[in-house]
Amino acid sequence: MKFTWFHLMPYRYLPEDFKDKYRSVWVDIPRDLYDPKVGHRLYNDYLDQLEFADRVGFDGLGVNEHHQNAYGLMPSPNIMAAALSRRTRHANLLVLGNSIALYNPPVRVAEEFAMLDVISGGRLVAGFPVGTSMDTNFCYGEVPATLREKYYEAHDLIVKAWTEKNVFSFNGKFTKLRYVNLWPKPLQQPRPPIWIPGGGSVETYDFCADHDYQYSFLSYFGYIAGKKVADGYWNVLAKKGKPLNPYSLGFAQVVAVSETDEQAERDYAPHMDYFYNRCLHVYNGFADAPGYRTLKTIKSGLLGQVGRQAALRREGLTWKDFLNEGYVIAGSPKTVRERLREAMKSLNCGHLMMLMQIGSMPPELVRKSTELFAREVMPHVRDLWSDWEDKWSPRPLPESERAMPAPIDLGRREVNGKSAPGATVRAESRSTAK
Amino acid sequence: MKTMQKIGGGRFEVEMQVCGSGDPLLYLHGAGGLVGVDPFLEELGKDFKVIAPHLPGYGDSTGGELIEDVVDASLFYHQLMDDLGIASAYVVGHSMGGMLAAELAAVDVHRVKKLVLVCPAGFWRDETPIPDFFAMDLSDLAANLFHDPKSPLAQMFTAIPEDAERLAEMYVERTKRLTQASKFLWPIPDRGLNKRAWRIAAPTLLLWGASDRLIPPVYAQEFTSRIKQAQTQTIKEAGHMVMYEQPEAFVKAVRGFLKA
């Protein structure tokens, strides 16, 4: 069993009356609710949290892409992964991912992912989401009718750019390039592992199965409701005669650990409320642009993650409901161990993506929950799926071959050379600009 | 009367409402599509042979995937006229259909005898942004489409069926139509008509509901400033859905202009 510590990086300070006063946390949320000084603190706290997760033994650190919202403040997750690549050592960098239909030309994604893979010594997992309707259609203006076609074309181009030995030309419908010649190429050869995050579009099952990609189900309804989607995926794999390897499924789940079950409620219930009622407060008209989901998916009856129906389903849920219905796995280490094992077995899931910073949760609670999980839960669930080979994790360079960042020394050096220890900086390298 | 017609060597099978007799009048519907039996078309049928095709992707018309932009749409309507043996016709287009009618009239100026653009899309003014029709809830939709959003007509257009199965059907149908419309209108309904409208040679009537809140009547200027023979007429107590809200005044204006 593998554990990824996944950050959404929400804005923690939306006002109490946010839900009543504003129609949406996404797309047209007023800009004056964002304070960049607070943002400065948040980004740095959040990177600290991810770095801490690396140190306490998580297998992966997860970041993702969203636009124009207070739910997740990473328009470019690659910037976060770049920061993490220098300050972490062990964990995989799961960028889940870049919404590849949005980049023109999509080789930009191939290049940036290759850079991340090379800098990090081959620790990258490349995620290719379609992106939410809010992000792709409403914020980035993609025509819903052609979004998916553009996505598939971008995928073909990126994978070819990584794997093709020679310069090639690409005559796509959306992208035409005379010369594709990727410098740098990824460190992992022929390419980094590819994970496809999905919110329940039925086409994604086939896409993953046909390419042997890992399917990551990102749901905020928890593992009980998620079983329907997981089963849909396994059915497709079974039909195609593919092995039902648990590591080919990733699942996102809110997890929170405290000293006791009662303390968990006191610690985390308000932040769950913030997450579901503010972070996921999306105007129904933005949830699902016509054509964003295919008719096949709509007819399959799978529910979207946000919008009116999703909100109705979550309305009025108490902490107890959140627990009972599996929205959150929370409690004492013992409780979490048991629930988690049961959940992962029922989903047949080998890659857990854990949301441990929930909504407005402050750093000290995040640290407590992370530490308790690493110490008292993770070692007891690790043994799950030990018979299976994980073919979807990165294959980094061995430690002995990896470059080591220079030790961090935040002091400024004296230019004239005498006093500062280690002052090897030449005087002319200091700026003389006024 | 509903008919099916093969167009373009069977590439498209097109559902059409056809009624009346006289000189051919081609009616191009808006993003919402045709209702089924549209009384104003029946009324126009008293003077014209009205042909109202469902754009491929709408109704039972097939071949929607072959139409991806305004060039494809314009060529489709030309092919339709070829296959129906119509050398030239009166063309009336509403909203998105007005945009496509203008494209059609600009591409081949000999095919359109007279043009009526009813609250047409096709332009964008920063100082008068067109509300985001695709993101609207049904209640917002009523407020934007009708002069009187509380009228039984507006309520009928935007009613949510009680029956779950009917609701699902409606949702699928609406998704199908608007997905196709998104090719011309998303995220901003401007596909370069400003470069081509000057070619339109047909005498043109800009017909607008005076209280159109979706595409405000000031947009008429974008057309009249470019089209050589253009005139504007507004209809009182009507919004964007002027032909349903004020059918008599609408038919009178269209007939008056085409017969003049």
mmCIF file of N, CA, C and O in Angstrom, chain B residues 197-246:
data_model
loop_
_atom_site.group_PDB
_atom_site.id
_atom_site.type_symbol
_atom_site.label_atom_id
_atom_site.label_comp_id
_atom_site.label_asym_id
_atom_site.label_seq_id
_atom_site.Cartn_x
_atom_site.Cartn_y
_atom_site.Cartn_z
ATOM 1 N N ALA B 197 -19.083 40.907 -42.575
ATOM 2 C CA ALA B 197 -20.463 41.431 -42.699
ATOM 3 C C ALA B 197 -20.579 42.461 -43.817
ATOM 4 O O ALA B 197 -21.655 42.605 -44.421
ATOM 5 N N TRP B 198 -19.491 43.171 -44.142
ATOM 6 C CA TRP B 198 -19.561 44.196 -45.184
ATOM 7 C C TRP B 198 -19.977 43.628 -46.532
ATOM 8 O O TRP B 198 -20.487 44.335 -47.387
ATOM 9 N N ARG B 199 -19.761 42.308 -46.719
ATOM 10 C CA ARG B 199 -20.091 41.701 -48.010
ATOM 11 C C ARG B 199 -21.586 41.489 -48.210
ATOM 12 O O ARG B 199 -22.031 41.299 -49.342
ATOM 13 N N ILE B 200 -22.337 41.502 -47.125
ATOM 14 C CA ILE B 200 -23.766 41.192 -47.227
ATOM 15 C C ILE B 200 -24.451 42.207 -48.153
ATOM 16 O O ILE B 200 -24.407 43.415 -47.903
ATOM 17 N N ALA B 201 -25.045 41.680 -49.232
ATOM 18 C CA ALA B 201 -25.639 42.562 -50.234
ATOM 19 C C ALA B 201 -27.160 42.611 -50.116
ATOM 20 O O ALA B 201 -27.798 43.541 -50.625
ATOM 21 N N ALA B 202 -27.736 41.614 -49.500
ATOM 22 C CA ALA B 202 -29.201 41.543 -49.429
ATOM 23 C C ALA B 202 -29.740 42.665 -48.544
ATOM 24 O O ALA B 202 -29.127 43.009 -47.539
ATOM 25 N N PRO B 203 -30.877 43.240 -48.923
ATOM 26 C CA PRO B 203 -31.541 44.178 -48.011
ATOM 27 C C PRO B 203 -31.795 43.460 -46.688
ATOM 28 O O PRO B 203 -32.261 42.313 -46.678
ATOM 29 N N THR B 204 -31.456 44.122 -45.589
ATOM 30 C CA THR B 204 -31.449 43.430 -44.301
ATOM 31 C C THR B 204 -32.283 44.174 -43.265
ATOM 32 O O THR B 204 -32.164 45.399 -43.137
ATOM 33 N N LEU B 205 -33.096 43.411 -42.541
ATOM 34 C CA LEU B 205 -33.861 43.981 -41.420
ATOM 35 C C LEU B 205 -33.290 43.450 -40.106
ATOM 36 O O LEU B 205 -33.176 42.239 -39.919
ATOM 37 N N LEU B 206 -32.904 44.375 -39.238
ATOM 38 C CA LEU B 206 -32.529 44.003 -37.879
ATOM 39 C C LEU B 206 -33.772 44.132 -37.026
ATOM 40 O O LEU B 206 -34.287 45.239 -36.845
ATOM 41 N N LEU B 207 -34.260 43.005 -36.539
ATOM 42 C CA LEU B 207 -35.518 43.011 -35.794
ATOM 43 C C LEU B 207 -35.225 42.620 -34.358
ATOM 44 O O LEU B 207 -34.634 41.568 -34.111
ATOM 45 N N TRP B 208 -35.627 43.478 -33.424
ATOM 46 C CA TRP B 208 -35.187 43.277 -32.048
ATOM 47 C C TRP B 208 -36.336 43.443 -31.055
ATOM 48 O O TRP B 208 -37.171 44.326 -31.241
ATOM 49 N N GLY B 209 -36.365 42.611 -30.054
ATOM 50 C CA GLY B 209 -37.265 42.832 -28.923
ATOM 51 C C GLY B 209 -36.713 44.002 -28.127
ATOM 52 O O GLY B 209 -35.534 43.993 -27.774
ATOM 53 N N ALA B 210 -37.544 44.987 -27.867
ATOM 54 C CA ALA B 210 -37.049 46.222 -27.244
ATOM 55 C C ALA B 210 -36.416 45.952 -25.886
ATOM 56 O O ALA B 210 -35.498 46.644 -25.477
ATOM 57 N N SER B 211 -36.921 44.933 -25.164
ATOM 58 C CA SER B 211 -36.325 44.669 -23.857
ATOM 59 C C SER B 211 -35.523 43.365 -23.845
ATOM 60 O O SER B 211 -35.548 42.607 -22.887
ATOM 61 N N ASP B 212 -34.797 43.152 -24.935
ATOM 62 C CA ASP B 212 -33.894 41.994 -24.983
ATOM 63 C C ASP B 212 -32.744 42.226 -24.012
ATOM 64 O O ASP B 212 -31.935 43.118 -24.198
ATOM 65 N N ARG B 213 -32.675 41.404 -22.963
ATOM 66 C CA ARG B 213 -31.594 41.553 -21.991
ATOM 67 C C ARG B 213 -30.425 40.608 -22.288
ATOM 68 O O ARG B 213 -29.371 40.727 -21.700
ATOM 69 N N LEU B 214 -30.639 39.653 -23.181
ATOM 70 C CA LEU B 214 -29.538 38.746 -23.515
ATOM 71 C C LEU B 214 -28.589 39.422 -24.511
ATOM 72 O O LEU B 214 -27.399 39.549 -24.247
ATOM 73 N N ILE B 215 -29.139 39.821 -25.654
ATOM 74 C CA ILE B 215 -28.330 40.589 -26.606
ATOM 75 C C ILE B 215 -29.036 41.946 -26.748
ATOM 76 O O ILE B 215 -29.999 42.073 -27.506
ATOM 77 N N PRO B 216 -28.581 42.942 -26.024
ATOM 78 C CA PRO B 216 -29.297 44.215 -26.004
ATOM 79 C C PRO B 216 -29.390 44.846 -27.396
ATOM 80 O O PRO B 216 -28.495 44.666 -28.232
ATOM 81 N N PRO B 217 -30.482 45.585 -27.642
ATOM 82 C CA PRO B 217 -30.730 46.143 -28.987
ATOM 83 C C PRO B 217 -29.623 47.035 -29.536
ATOM 84 O O PRO B 217 -29.544 47.219 -30.745
ATOM 85 N N VAL B 218 -28.752 47.569 -28.675
ATOM 86 C CA VAL B 218 -27.655 48.393 -29.216
ATOM 87 C C VAL B 218 -26.770 47.602 -30.175
ATOM 88 O O VAL B 218 -26.064 48.191 -31.000
ATOM 89 N N TYR B 219 -26.821 46.292 -30.070
ATOM 90 C CA TYR B 219 -26.006 45.479 -30.982
ATOM 91 C C TYR B 219 -26.432 45.620 -32.440
ATOM 92 O O TYR B 219 -25.675 45.258 -33.351
ATOM 93 N N ALA B 220 -27.613 46.145 -32.668
ATOM 94 C CA ALA B 220 -28.060 46.354 -34.056
ATOM 95 C C ALA B 220 -27.077 47.239 -34.807
ATOM 96 O O ALA B 220 -26.835 47.052 -36.006
ATOM 97 N N GLN B 221 -26.474 48.174 -34.088
ATOM 98 C CA GLN B 221 -25.528 49.098 -34.735
ATOM 99 C C GLN B 221 -24.335 48.375 -35.353
ATOM 100 O O GLN B 221 -23.775 48.822 -36.349
ATOM 101 N N GLU B 222 -23.926 47.271 -34.729
ATOM 102 C CA GLU B 222 -22.794 46.523 -35.280
ATOM 103 C C GLU B 222 -23.115 46.041 -36.698
ATOM 104 O O GLU B 222 -22.238 45.955 -37.548
ATOM 105 N N PHE B 223 -24.389 45.721 -36.907
ATOM 106 C CA PHE B 223 -24.802 45.225 -38.224
ATOM 107 C C PHE B 223 -25.082 46.387 -39.183
ATOM 108 O O PHE B 223 -24.617 46.381 -40.322
ATOM 109 N N THR B 224 -25.851 47.369 -38.701
ATOM 110 C CA THR B 224 -26.257 48.452 -39.610
ATOM 111 C C THR B 224 -25.047 49.274 -40.060
ATOM 112 O O THR B 224 -25.056 49.825 -41.155
ATOM 113 N N SER B 225 -24.014 49.319 -39.237
ATOM 114 C CA SER B 225 -22.841 50.093 -39.643
ATOM 115 C C SER B 225 -22.010 49.365 -40.700
ATOM 116 O O SER B 225 -21.142 49.960 -41.323
ATOM 117 N N ARG B 226 -22.266 48.098 -40.902
ATOM 118 C CA ARG B 226 -21.461 47.331 -41.864
ATOM 119 C C ARG B 226 -22.241 46.899 -43.104
ATOM 120 O O ARG B 226 -21.665 46.725 -44.169
ATOM 121 N N ILE B 227 -23.548 46.675 -42.918
ATOM 122 C CA ILE B 227 -24.339 46.148 -44.035
ATOM 123 C C ILE B 227 -24.923 47.327 -44.809
ATOM 124 O O ILE B 227 -25.519 48.239 -44.222
ATOM 125 N N LYS B 228 -24.765 47.282 -46.144
ATOM 126 C CA LYS B 228 -25.127 48.437 -46.984
ATOM 127 C C LYS B 228 -26.597 48.840 -46.856
ATOM 128 O O LYS B 228 -26.922 49.990 -46.601
ATOM 129 N N GLN B 229 -27.471 47.852 -47.059
ATOM 130 C CA GLN B 229 -28.901 48.191 -47.025
ATOM 131 C C GLN B 229 -29.539 47.586 -45.778
ATOM 132 O O GLN B 229 -30.154 46.530 -45.858
ATOM 133 N N ALA B 230 -29.355 48.255 -44.650
ATOM 134 C CA ALA B 230 -29.887 47.677 -43.418
ATOM 135 C C ALA B 230 -30.801 48.653 -42.711
ATOM 136 O O ALA B 230 -30.575 49.868 -42.731
ATOM 137 N N GLN B 231 -31.841 48.139 -42.118
ATOM 138 C CA GLN B 231 -32.727 48.961 -41.296
ATOM 139 C C GLN B 231 -33.061 48.229 -40.010
ATOM 140 O O GLN B 231 -32.962 46.998 -39.936
ATOM 141 N N THR B 232 -33.448 48.998 -39.004
ATOM 142 C CA THR B 232 -33.712 48.398 -37.704
ATOM 143 C C THR B 232 -35.163 48.606 -37.322
ATOM 144 O O THR B 232 -35.731 49.668 -37.572
ATOM 145 N N GLN B 233 -35.739 47.603 -36.690
ATOM 146 C CA GLN B 233 -37.087 47.756 -36.137
ATOM 147 C C GLN B 233 -37.120 47.055 -34.775
ATOM 148 O O GLN B 233 -36.616 45.933 -34.650
ATOM 149 N N THR B 234 -37.673 47.726 -33.795
ATOM 150 C CA THR B 234 -37.801 47.061 -32.492
ATOM 151 C C THR B 234 -39.276 46.812 -32.197
ATOM 152 O O THR B 234 -40.144 47.566 -32.639
ATOM 153 N N ILE B 235 -39.508 45.765 -31.447
ATOM 154 C CA ILE B 235 -40.882 45.389 -31.076
ATOM 155 C C ILE B 235 -41.044 45.568 -29.581
ATOM 156 O O ILE B 235 -40.231 45.045 -28.801
ATOM 157 N N LYS B 236 -42.066 46.286 -29.210
ATOM 158 C CA LYS B 236 -42.286 46.607 -27.796
ATOM 159 C C LYS B 236 -42.760 45.392 -26.994
ATOM 160 O O LYS B 236 -43.378 44.484 -27.543
ATOM 161 N N GLU B 237 -42.499 45.455 -25.706
ATOM 162 C CA GLU B 237 -42.934 44.393 -24.780
ATOM 163 C C GLU B 237 -42.503 43.011 -25.255
ATOM 164 O O GLU B 237 -43.275 42.050 -25.205
ATOM 165 N N ALA B 238 -41.286 42.982 -25.740
ATOM 166 C CA ALA B 238 -40.723 41.705 -26.175
ATOM 167 C C ALA B 238 -39.254 41.668 -25.796
ATOM 168 O O ALA B 238 -38.569 42.691 -25.849
ATOM 169 N N GLY B 239 -38.806 40.489 -25.415
ATOM 170 C CA GLY B 239 -37.394 40.297 -25.103
ATOM 171 C C GLY B 239 -36.714 39.532 -26.214
ATOM 172 O O GLY B 239 -37.070 39.664 -27.385
ATOM 173 N N HIS B 240 -35.753 38.698 -25.813
ATOM 174 C CA HIS B 240 -34.970 37.958 -26.808
ATOM 175 C C HIS B 240 -35.849 36.980 -27.580
ATOM 176 O O HIS B 240 -35.619 36.727 -28.755
ATOM 177 N N MET B 241 -36.857 36.416 -26.919
ATOM 178 C CA MET B 241 -37.737 35.451 -27.587
ATOM 179 C C MET B 241 -38.931 36.176 -28.209
ATOM 180 O O MET B 241 -40.096 35.788 -28.035
ATOM 181 N N VAL B 242 -38.638 37.194 -28.959
ATOM 182 C CA VAL B 242 -39.651 38.098 -29.503
ATOM 183 C C VAL B 242 -40.710 37.373 -30.331
ATOM 184 O O VAL B 242 -41.898 37.713 -30.278
ATOM 185 N N MET B 243 -40.331 36.351 -31.070
ATOM 186 C CA MET B 243 -41.308 35.708 -31.961
ATOM 187 C C MET B 243 -42.312 34.855 -31.203
ATOM 188 O O MET B 243 -43.346 34.487 -31.742
ATOM 189 N N TYR B 244 -41.972 34.502 -29.931
ATOM 190 C CA TYR B 244 -42.952 33.801 -29.106
ATOM 191 C C TYR B 244 -43.739 34.789 -28.242
ATOM 192 O O TYR B 244 -44.906 34.570 -27.951
ATOM 193 N N GLU B 245 -43.059 35.853 -27.855
ATOM 194 C CA GLU B 245 -43.704 36.805 -26.951
ATOM 195 C C GLU B 245 -44.683 37.724 -27.672
ATOM 196 O O GLU B 245 -45.727 38.068 -27.135
ATOM 197 N N GLN B 246 -44.312 38.158 -28.862
ATOM 198 C CA GLN B 246 -45.189 39.036 -29.652
ATOM 199 C C GLN B 246 -45.302 38.484 -31.074
ATOM 200 O O GLN B 246 -44.851 39.107 -32.044
#
